[in-house]
mmCIF file of C-alpha atoms in Angstrom:
data_model
loop_
_atom_site.group_PDB
_atom_site.id
_atom_site.type_symbol
_atom_site.label_atom_id
_atom_site.label_comp_id
_atom_site.label_asym_id
_atom_site.label_seq_id
_atom_site.Cartn_x
_atom_site.Cartn_y
_atom_site.Cartn_z
ATOM 1 C CA UNK A 1 -62.859 -56.176 9.683
ATOM 2 C CA UNK A 2 -65.074 -53.591 7.934
ATOM 3 C CA UNK A 3 -68.812 -53.953 7.323
ATOM 4 C CA UNK A 4 -68.405 -54.837 3.626
ATOM 5 C CA UNK A 5 -66.104 -57.752 4.419
ATOM 6 C CA UNK A 6 -68.453 -58.989 7.145
ATOM 7 C CA UNK A 7 -71.401 -58.881 4.751
ATOM 8 C CA UNK A 8 -69.482 -60.771 2.056
ATOM 9 C CA UNK A 9 -68.561 -63.487 4.567
ATOM 10 C CA UNK A 10 -72.209 -63.731 5.651
ATOM 11 C CA UNK A 11 -73.297 -64.008 2.017
ATOM 12 C CA UNK A 12 -70.811 -66.789 1.279
ATOM 13 C CA UNK A 13 -72.046 -68.718 4.330
ATOM 14 C CA UNK A 14 -75.695 -68.188 3.339
ATOM 15 C CA UNK A 15 -75.057 -69.123 -0.314
ATOM 16 C CA UNK A 16 -73.299 -72.336 0.645
ATOM 17 C CA UNK A 17 -76.101 -73.057 3.122
ATOM 18 C CA UNK A 18 -78.593 -72.556 0.282
ATOM 19 C CA UNK A 19 -76.562 -74.971 -1.835
ATOM 20 C CA UNK A 20 -76.451 -77.506 1.004
ATOM 21 C CA UNK A 21 -80.216 -77.242 1.535
ATOM 22 C CA UNK A 22 -80.733 -77.414 -2.220
ATOM 23 C CA UNK A 23 -78.737 -80.646 -2.164
ATOM 24 C CA UNK A 24 -80.888 -82.447 0.382
ATOM 25 C CA UNK A 25 -84.078 -80.734 -0.833
ATOM 26 C CA UNK A 26 -83.460 -81.920 -4.405
ATOM 27 C CA UNK A 27 -81.807 -85.282 -3.740
ATOM 28 C CA UNK A 28 -85.172 -86.774 -4.635
ATOM 29 C CA UNK A 29 -84.782 -85.428 -8.167
ATOM 30 C CA UNK A 30 -81.994 -87.870 -8.866
ATOM 31 C CA UNK A 31 -82.860 -90.927 -6.809
ATOM 32 C CA UNK A 32 -86.583 -91.047 -5.969
ATOM 33 C CA UNK A 33 -87.494 -93.299 -8.872
ATOM 34 C CA UNK A 34 -84.443 -95.563 -8.444
ATOM 35 C CA UNK A 35 -85.140 -95.995 -4.717
ATOM 36 C CA UNK A 36 -88.882 -96.525 -5.141
ATOM 37 C CA UNK A 37 -88.330 -99.292 -7.725
ATOM 38 C CA UNK A 38 -85.562 -100.816 -5.569
ATOM 39 C CA UNK A 39 -83.080 -100.508 -8.385
ATOM 40 C CA UNK A 40 -80.755 -98.919 -5.842
ATOM 41 C CA UNK A 41 -80.689 -99.048 -2.064
ATOM 42 C CA UNK A 42 -81.079 -95.634 -0.403
ATOM 43 C CA UNK A 43 -77.465 -95.676 0.778
ATOM 44 C CA UNK A 44 -76.047 -96.483 -2.658
ATOM 45 C CA UNK A 45 -78.422 -94.067 -4.373
ATOM 46 C CA UNK A 46 -77.389 -91.163 -2.148
ATOM 47 C CA UNK A 47 -73.686 -91.961 -2.543
ATOM 48 C CA UNK A 48 -74.095 -92.093 -6.326
ATOM 49 C CA UNK A 49 -76.087 -88.851 -6.369
ATOM 50 C CA UNK A 50 -73.526 -87.066 -4.185
ATOM 51 C CA UNK A 51 -70.585 -88.029 -6.366
ATOM 52 C CA UNK A 52 -72.324 -87.209 -9.640
ATOM 53 C CA UNK A 53 -73.648 -83.920 -8.238
ATOM 54 C CA UNK A 54 -70.088 -82.952 -7.323
ATOM 55 C CA UNK A 55 -68.767 -83.855 -10.764
ATOM 56 C CA UNK A 56 -71.525 -81.977 -12.555
ATOM 57 C CA UNK A 57 -71.115 -78.884 -10.394
ATOM 58 C CA UNK A 58 -67.423 -78.580 -11.255
ATOM 59 C CA UNK A 59 -67.846 -78.686 -15.021
ATOM 60 C CA UNK A 60 -69.959 -75.658 -16.018
ATOM 61 C CA UNK A 61 -70.374 -71.951 -15.181
ATOM 62 C CA UNK A 62 -72.786 -70.561 -17.798
ATOM 63 C CA UNK A 63 -75.841 -70.742 -15.539
ATOM 64 C CA UNK A 64 -73.904 -68.957 -12.767
ATOM 65 C CA UNK A 65 -73.297 -66.013 -15.097
ATOM 66 C CA UNK A 66 -76.993 -65.921 -15.994
ATOM 67 C CA UNK A 67 -78.023 -65.823 -12.326
ATOM 68 C CA UNK A 68 -75.356 -63.246 -11.469
ATOM 69 C CA UNK A 69 -76.141 -60.792 -14.242
ATOM 70 C CA UNK A 70 -79.468 -61.297 -16.029
ATOM 71 C CA UNK A 71 -82.112 -60.767 -13.339
ATOM 72 C CA UNK A 72 -80.608 -57.489 -12.183
ATOM 73 C CA UNK A 73 -77.363 -55.645 -12.901
ATOM 74 C CA UNK A 74 -74.943 -56.161 -9.984
ATOM 75 C CA UNK A 75 -72.795 -53.270 -11.238
ATOM 76 C CA UNK A 76 -75.647 -50.791 -10.763
ATOM 77 C CA UNK A 77 -77.170 -51.869 -7.442
ATOM 78 C CA UNK A 78 -76.639 -49.254 -4.740
ATOM 79 C CA UNK A 79 -77.104 -51.782 -1.944
ATOM 80 C CA UNK A 80 -76.138 -54.964 -3.741
ATOM 81 C CA UNK A 81 -74.944 -56.846 -0.670
ATOM 82 C CA UNK A 82 -78.221 -56.244 1.168
ATOM 83 C CA UNK A 83 -80.114 -57.431 -1.923
ATOM 84 C CA UNK A 84 -78.122 -60.670 -1.985
ATOM 85 C CA UNK A 85 -78.574 -61.333 1.755
ATOM 86 C CA UNK A 86 -82.342 -60.761 1.517
ATOM 87 C CA UNK A 87 -82.462 -63.051 -1.539
ATOM 88 C CA UNK A 88 -80.693 -65.904 0.201
ATOM 89 C CA UNK A 89 -82.639 -65.624 3.467
ATOM 90 C CA UNK A 90 -85.967 -65.708 1.609
ATOM 91 C CA UNK A 91 -84.956 -68.600 -0.660
ATOM 92 C CA UNK A 92 -83.604 -70.659 2.242
ATOM 93 C CA UNK A 93 -86.761 -70.048 4.290
ATOM 94 C CA UNK A 94 -88.973 -71.157 1.399
ATOM 95 C CA UNK A 95 -86.886 -74.274 0.715
ATOM 96 C CA UNK A 96 -87.063 -75.322 4.361
ATOM 97 C CA UNK A 97 -90.816 -74.702 4.521
ATOM 98 C CA UNK A 98 -91.572 -76.782 1.418
ATOM 99 C CA UNK A 99 -89.142 -79.514 2.519
ATOM 100 C CA UNK A 100 -90.896 -79.701 5.889
ATOM 101 C CA UNK A 101 -94.254 -79.978 4.095
ATOM 102 C CA UNK A 102 -92.848 -82.648 1.747
ATOM 103 C CA UNK A 103 -93.527 -80.583 -1.387
ATOM 104 C CA UNK A 104 -91.117 -80.746 -4.333
ATOM 105 C CA UNK A 105 -91.053 -77.003 -4.936
ATOM 106 C CA UNK A 106 -88.364 -75.325 -6.979
ATOM 107 C CA UNK A 107 -85.157 -73.976 -5.464
ATOM 108 C CA UNK A 108 -84.621 -72.192 -8.775
ATOM 109 C CA UNK A 109 -87.998 -70.454 -8.614
ATOM 110 C CA UNK A 110 -87.306 -69.525 -4.998
ATOM 111 C CA UNK A 111 -83.933 -67.975 -5.805
ATOM 112 C CA UNK A 112 -85.083 -66.138 -8.949
ATOM 113 C CA UNK A 113 -88.231 -64.838 -7.247
ATOM 114 C CA UNK A 114 -86.313 -63.734 -4.166
ATOM 115 C CA UNK A 115 -83.656 -61.948 -6.222
ATOM 116 C CA UNK A 116 -86.325 -60.099 -8.208
ATOM 117 C CA UNK A 117 -88.223 -59.105 -5.061
ATOM 118 C CA UNK A 118 -85.125 -57.853 -3.259
ATOM 119 C CA UNK A 119 -83.923 -55.916 -6.336
ATOM 120 C CA UNK A 120 -87.312 -54.220 -6.690
ATOM 121 C CA UNK A 121 -87.321 -53.333 -2.986
ATOM 122 C CA UNK A 122 -83.886 -51.770 -3.400
ATOM 123 C CA UNK A 123 -84.098 -50.003 -6.759
ATOM 124 C CA UNK A 124 -87.793 -49.938 -7.619
ATOM 125 C CA UNK A 125 -89.098 -51.556 -10.790
ATOM 126 C CA UNK A 126 -86.088 -50.216 -12.687
ATOM 127 C CA UNK A 127 -83.936 -52.622 -10.691
ATOM 128 C CA UNK A 128 -85.089 -55.547 -12.835
ATOM 129 C CA UNK A 129 -83.543 -56.447 -16.168
ATOM 130 C CA UNK A 130 -86.853 -57.346 -17.784
ATOM 131 C CA UNK A 131 -85.369 -58.947 -20.885
ATOM 132 C CA UNK A 132 -83.133 -61.272 -18.883
ATOM 133 C CA UNK A 133 -85.718 -61.927 -16.187
ATOM 134 C CA UNK A 134 -88.480 -62.772 -18.662
ATOM 135 C CA UNK A 135 -86.212 -65.147 -20.603
ATOM 136 C CA UNK A 136 -85.346 -66.970 -17.367
ATOM 137 C CA UNK A 137 -89.015 -67.222 -16.362
ATOM 138 C CA UNK A 138 -89.928 -68.526 -19.829
ATOM 139 C CA UNK A 139 -87.286 -71.220 -19.447
ATOM 140 C CA UNK A 140 -88.671 -72.141 -16.035
ATOM 141 C CA UNK A 141 -92.198 -72.313 -17.456
ATOM 142 C CA UNK A 142 -91.512 -74.266 -20.639
ATOM 143 C CA UNK A 143 -88.953 -76.769 -19.318
ATOM 144 C CA UNK A 144 -91.509 -78.804 -17.306
ATOM 145 C CA UNK A 145 -93.865 -78.843 -20.304
ATOM 146 C CA UNK A 146 -91.075 -80.194 -22.507
ATOM 147 C CA UNK A 147 -90.134 -82.718 -19.804
ATOM 148 C CA UNK A 148 -93.761 -83.905 -19.565
ATOM 149 C CA UNK A 149 -94.026 -84.390 -23.336
ATOM 150 C CA UNK A 150 -90.622 -86.083 -23.600
ATOM 151 C CA UNK A 151 -91.415 -88.398 -20.676
ATOM 152 C CA UNK A 152 -94.721 -89.313 -22.306
ATOM 153 C CA UNK A 153 -93.085 -90.018 -25.682
ATOM 154 C CA UNK A 154 -90.227 -92.118 -24.270
ATOM 155 C CA UNK A 155 -92.612 -94.178 -22.146
ATOM 156 C CA UNK A 156 -95.090 -94.550 -25.021
ATOM 157 C CA UNK A 157 -92.288 -95.832 -27.277
ATOM 158 C CA UNK A 158 -90.827 -98.242 -24.719
ATOM 159 C CA UNK A 159 -94.275 -99.571 -23.818
ATOM 160 C CA UNK A 160 -94.845 -100.613 -27.417
ATOM 161 C CA UNK A 161 -91.312 -101.929 -27.978
ATOM 162 C CA UNK A 162 -91.550 -104.230 -24.937
ATOM 163 C CA UNK A 163 -95.265 -104.996 -25.231
ATOM 164 C CA UNK A 164 -94.654 -108.716 -25.823
ATOM 165 C CA UNK A 165 -91.814 -109.138 -23.312
ATOM 166 C CA UNK A 166 -92.286 -110.730 -19.908
ATOM 167 C CA UNK A 167 -92.718 -108.183 -17.084
ATOM 168 C CA UNK A 168 -90.024 -109.954 -15.058
ATOM 169 C CA UNK A 169 -87.439 -109.597 -17.847
ATOM 170 C CA UNK A 170 -88.398 -105.973 -18.515
ATOM 171 C CA UNK A 171 -88.029 -105.091 -14.833
ATOM 172 C CA UNK A 172 -84.655 -106.830 -14.671
ATOM 173 C CA UNK A 173 -83.296 -104.906 -17.664
ATOM 174 C CA UNK A 174 -84.551 -101.502 -16.582
ATOM 175 C CA UNK A 175 -83.494 -101.877 -12.946
ATOM 176 C CA UNK A 176 -79.938 -102.001 -14.250
ATOM 177 C CA UNK A 177 -80.696 -99.205 -16.692
ATOM 178 C CA UNK A 178 -81.780 -97.025 -13.786
ATOM 179 C CA UNK A 179 -78.262 -97.111 -12.374
ATOM 180 C CA UNK A 180 -77.169 -95.200 -15.474
ATOM 181 C CA UNK A 181 -80.133 -92.814 -15.662
ATOM 182 C CA UNK A 182 -79.974 -92.023 -11.929
ATOM 183 C CA UNK A 183 -76.293 -91.131 -12.330
ATOM 184 C CA UNK A 184 -77.118 -89.037 -15.408
ATOM 185 C CA UNK A 185 -79.917 -87.278 -13.522
ATOM 186 C CA UNK A 186 -77.635 -86.495 -10.553
ATOM 187 C CA UNK A 187 -74.894 -85.221 -12.859
ATOM 188 C CA UNK A 188 -77.235 -82.818 -14.662
ATOM 189 C CA UNK A 189 -78.623 -81.635 -11.313
ATOM 190 C CA UNK A 190 -75.101 -80.621 -10.333
ATOM 191 C CA UNK A 191 -74.478 -78.890 -13.670
ATOM 192 C CA UNK A 192 -77.472 -76.597 -13.186
ATOM 193 C CA UNK A 193 -78.400 -76.209 -9.533
ATOM 194 C CA UNK A 194 -74.962 -75.765 -7.961
ATOM 195 C CA UNK A 195 -74.268 -72.897 -10.334
ATOM 196 C CA UNK A 196 -77.048 -70.835 -8.788
ATOM 197 C CA UNK A 197 -75.107 -70.382 -5.564
ATOM 198 C CA UNK A 198 -71.977 -69.675 -7.594
ATOM 199 C CA UNK A 199 -73.832 -66.909 -9.410
ATOM 200 C CA UNK A 200 -75.082 -65.328 -6.210
ATOM 201 C CA UNK A 201 -71.628 -65.326 -4.609
ATOM 202 C CA UNK A 202 -70.126 -63.821 -7.777
ATOM 203 C CA UNK A 203 -72.820 -61.145 -7.730
ATOM 204 C CA UNK A 204 -71.904 -60.304 -4.120
ATOM 205 C CA UNK A 205 -68.198 -60.068 -4.964
ATOM 206 C CA UNK A 206 -69.025 -57.603 -7.747
ATOM 207 C CA UNK A 207 -71.275 -55.537 -5.468
ATOM 208 C CA UNK A 208 -68.484 -55.403 -2.876
ATOM 209 C CA UNK A 209 -65.979 -54.215 -5.468
ATOM 210 C CA UNK A 210 -63.889 -57.370 -5.107
ATOM 211 C CA UNK A 211 -64.486 -58.545 -8.672
ATOM 212 C CA UNK A 212 -65.014 -56.706 -11.961
ATOM 213 C CA UNK A 213 -66.627 -59.391 -14.138
ATOM 214 C CA UNK A 214 -69.023 -62.359 -13.988
ATOM 215 C CA UNK A 215 -66.337 -65.042 -14.215
ATOM 216 C CA UNK A 216 -66.720 -67.615 -11.425
ATOM 217 C CA UNK A 217 -63.637 -67.871 -9.213
ATOM 218 C CA UNK A 218 -62.204 -71.356 -8.682
ATOM 219 C CA UNK A 219 -62.743 -71.243 -4.914
ATOM 220 C CA UNK A 220 -66.397 -70.323 -5.479
ATOM 221 C CA UNK A 221 -66.886 -73.232 -7.872
ATOM 222 C CA UNK A 222 -65.233 -75.779 -5.556
ATOM 223 C CA UNK A 223 -66.995 -74.632 -2.374
ATOM 224 C CA UNK A 224 -70.429 -74.580 -4.054
ATOM 225 C CA UNK A 225 -69.870 -78.023 -5.553
ATOM 226 C CA UNK A 226 -68.829 -79.470 -2.191
ATOM 227 C CA UNK A 227 -71.777 -77.868 -0.381
ATOM 228 C CA UNK A 228 -74.197 -79.313 -2.945
ATOM 229 C CA UNK A 229 -72.648 -82.782 -2.721
ATOM 230 C CA UNK A 230 -72.678 -82.706 1.089
ATOM 231 C CA UNK A 231 -76.335 -81.676 1.135
ATOM 232 C CA UNK A 232 -77.173 -84.435 -1.309
ATOM 233 C CA UNK A 233 -75.544 -86.966 1.012
ATOM 234 C CA UNK A 234 -78.042 -86.014 3.733
ATOM 235 C CA UNK A 235 -81.081 -86.785 1.566
ATOM 236 C CA UNK A 236 -84.634 -85.493 1.566
ATOM 237 C CA UNK A 237 -86.827 -88.439 2.420
ATOM 238 C CA UNK A 238 -90.160 -86.606 2.618
ATOM 239 C CA UNK A 239 -89.821 -85.411 -0.959
ATOM 240 C CA UNK A 240 -88.529 -88.801 -2.111
ATOM 241 C CA UNK A 241 -91.702 -90.333 -0.717
ATOM 242 C CA UNK A 242 -93.911 -87.824 -2.562
ATOM 243 C CA UNK A 243 -92.151 -88.216 -5.893
ATOM 244 C CA UNK A 244 -91.447 -91.921 -5.675
ATOM 245 C CA UNK A 245 -94.792 -93.208 -4.433
ATOM 246 C CA UNK A 246 -97.555 -90.605 -4.260
ATOM 247 C CA UNK A 247 -97.846 -89.566 -7.925
ATOM 248 C CA UNK A 248 -98.286 -93.103 -9.278
ATOM 249 C CA UNK A 249 -96.806 -96.559 -8.719
ATOM 250 C CA UNK A 250 -93.440 -96.451 -10.486
ATOM 251 C CA UNK A 251 -91.858 -99.524 -12.084
ATOM 252 C CA UNK A 252 -88.265 -99.683 -13.353
ATOM 253 C CA UNK A 253 -89.191 -98.910 -16.971
ATOM 254 C CA UNK A 254 -91.125 -95.851 -15.736
ATOM 255 C CA UNK A 255 -88.229 -94.635 -13.598
ATOM 256 C CA UNK A 256 -85.796 -95.117 -16.481
ATOM 257 C CA UNK A 257 -88.036 -93.102 -18.813
ATOM 258 C CA UNK A 258 -88.594 -90.305 -16.300
ATOM 259 C CA UNK A 259 -84.908 -89.942 -15.423
ATOM 260 C CA UNK A 260 -83.790 -90.026 -19.055
ATOM 261 C CA UNK A 261 -86.285 -87.389 -20.175
ATOM 262 C CA UNK A 262 -85.756 -84.974 -17.282
ATOM 263 C CA UNK A 263 -81.964 -85.263 -17.332
ATOM 264 C CA UNK A 264 -81.967 -84.550 -21.078
ATOM 265 C CA UNK A 265 -84.003 -81.391 -20.530
ATOM 266 C CA UNK A 266 -81.750 -80.199 -17.679
ATOM 267 C CA UNK A 267 -78.511 -80.826 -19.577
ATOM 268 C CA UNK A 268 -79.859 -78.972 -22.617
ATOM 269 C CA UNK A 269 -80.724 -76.014 -20.378
ATOM 270 C CA UNK A 270 -77.244 -76.052 -18.822
ATOM 271 C CA UNK A 271 -75.566 -76.068 -22.217
ATOM 272 C CA UNK A 272 -77.661 -73.043 -23.250
ATOM 273 C CA UNK A 273 -76.949 -71.256 -19.915
ATOM 274 C CA UNK A 274 -80.559 -71.355 -18.678
ATOM 275 C CA UNK A 275 -81.345 -72.037 -15.018
ATOM 276 C CA UNK A 276 -84.222 -74.509 -14.835
ATOM 277 C CA UNK A 277 -85.951 -76.278 -12.011
ATOM 278 C CA UNK A 278 -84.654 -79.808 -11.678
ATOM 279 C CA UNK A 279 -87.628 -80.462 -9.400
ATOM 280 C CA UNK A 280 -90.085 -79.371 -12.064
ATOM 281 C CA UNK A 281 -88.298 -81.351 -14.749
ATOM 282 C CA UNK A 282 -88.301 -84.690 -12.928
ATOM 283 C CA UNK A 283 -91.809 -84.265 -11.514
ATOM 284 C CA UNK A 284 -93.200 -83.353 -14.933
ATOM 285 C CA UNK A 285 -91.371 -86.298 -16.473
ATOM 286 C CA UNK A 286 -92.919 -88.630 -13.910
ATOM 287 C CA UNK A 287 -96.347 -87.200 -14.711
ATOM 288 C CA UNK A 288 -95.742 -87.645 -18.444
ATOM 289 C CA UNK A 289 -94.552 -91.213 -17.969
ATOM 290 C CA UNK A 290 -97.546 -91.973 -15.754
ATOM 291 C CA UNK A 291 -99.947 -90.536 -18.316
ATOM 292 C CA UNK A 292 -98.379 -92.693 -21.054
ATOM 293 C CA UNK A 293 -98.576 -95.794 -18.877
ATOM 294 C CA UNK A 294 -102.193 -95.290 -17.880
ATOM 295 C CA UNK A 295 -103.767 -91.862 -17.531
ATOM 296 C CA UNK A 296 -105.953 -92.863 -14.594
ATOM 297 C CA UNK A 297 -102.974 -94.323 -12.707
ATOM 298 C CA UNK A 298 -101.680 -90.822 -11.949
ATOM 299 C CA UNK A 299 -102.915 -89.275 -8.707
ATOM 300 C CA UNK A 300 -103.758 -85.960 -10.296
ATOM 301 C CA UNK A 301 -104.848 -84.422 -6.979
ATOM 302 C CA UNK A 302 -101.268 -84.795 -5.683
ATOM 303 C CA UNK A 303 -99.975 -83.437 -8.991
ATOM 304 C CA UNK A 304 -102.315 -80.449 -8.672
ATOM 305 C CA UNK A 305 -101.002 -79.700 -5.181
ATOM 306 C CA UNK A 306 -97.443 -79.755 -6.516
ATOM 307 C CA UNK A 307 -98.299 -77.490 -9.452
ATOM 308 C CA UNK A 308 -100.002 -75.020 -7.120
ATOM 309 C CA UNK A 309 -96.759 -74.804 -5.139
ATOM 310 C CA UNK A 310 -94.913 -74.078 -8.365
ATOM 311 C CA UNK A 311 -97.307 -71.270 -9.281
ATOM 312 C CA UNK A 312 -97.135 -69.440 -5.976
ATOM 313 C CA UNK A 313 -93.376 -69.798 -5.370
ATOM 314 C CA UNK A 314 -92.023 -66.833 -7.358
ATOM 315 C CA UNK A 315 -94.541 -64.201 -6.162
ATOM 316 C CA UNK A 316 -94.555 -65.486 -2.576
ATOM 317 C CA UNK A 317 -90.771 -65.534 -2.271
ATOM 318 C CA UNK A 318 -90.494 -62.155 -4.025
ATOM 319 C CA UNK A 319 -92.743 -60.601 -1.386
ATOM 320 C CA UNK A 320 -90.835 -62.338 1.411
ATOM 321 C CA UNK A 321 -87.486 -61.108 0.058
ATOM 322 C CA UNK A 322 -88.738 -57.545 -0.270
ATOM 323 C CA UNK A 323 -89.894 -57.593 3.359
ATOM 324 C CA UNK A 324 -86.574 -58.998 4.538
ATOM 325 C CA UNK A 325 -84.751 -56.331 2.518
ATOM 326 C CA UNK A 326 -86.851 -53.610 4.155
ATOM 327 C CA UNK A 327 -85.948 -54.910 7.622
ATOM 328 C CA UNK A 328 -82.241 -55.274 6.817
ATOM 329 C CA UNK A 329 -82.083 -51.772 5.345
ATOM 330 C CA UNK A 330 -83.117 -50.334 8.712
ATOM 331 C CA UNK A 331 -79.881 -51.658 10.209
ATOM 332 C CA UNK A 332 -77.428 -51.599 7.302
ATOM 333 C CA UNK A 333 -78.215 -48.348 5.500
ATOM 334 C CA UNK A 334 -77.677 -44.828 6.717
#
């Protein structure tokens, strides 16, 4: 087995590992509100999220093509396989660190930042497709703002519609409604996040000369979808605790509003082929819903800590990926 084949195998293993970690790291995105309001038991919530993640992951490929070709050009990278390995190692390391700390950071930011850092380390600043990269970053920046506003508006509307209803009846209705919105949230998570690993694997196949276009092979799609679903089945309880209890006390109507708004933002991004952070979308929706419910009910210090993690992710992971690339190049390049 030659070196190129070995590197491709390593990349596939790392990409599927990233997808698996993404699954348990981001399980909270789909089920934190439903679990915290006791609309679903943890076991049922994770089973639902796993199945819907799998379904969503199998249905779209547009985001995969964006990841595989818009940050950098895989057809022009001299050491494309090394770039991809450095990207995945840095993104996985960051995901594990933030999971261990219980912070809902963005797997999308980690992957995009790592890919940019590794490409720059390999090709210099010319290695970045600035038009594509900037459009992706703009999507990552604006999607949580839109999710915050939409969450606020939905909650504001529902609060006034049900103002004269008994709290018991409202909770009963929206606990059932959360079954639907949790499933919708998990489905959209699969449509966007699983494609990121698909894009990276496709990029590696191009760099290895095994593929001549950005179309996602069926085996890539199926393996990434299964890895995401399996990771989701493991769960990420530290992040669920942060998102479900530490931002503000969530009731069923709040969870319904947050899931509906964030899932709508994610699905819109998927349909327009933009990778967005599902973590940012749901967290921002929760913040928007909390602000609409009662501004002072939101623990803004916890929110600030989360936002700070968002801000530092791309530059921190870019630096980490560039360092990993430099180390790998000592062993893999002549």
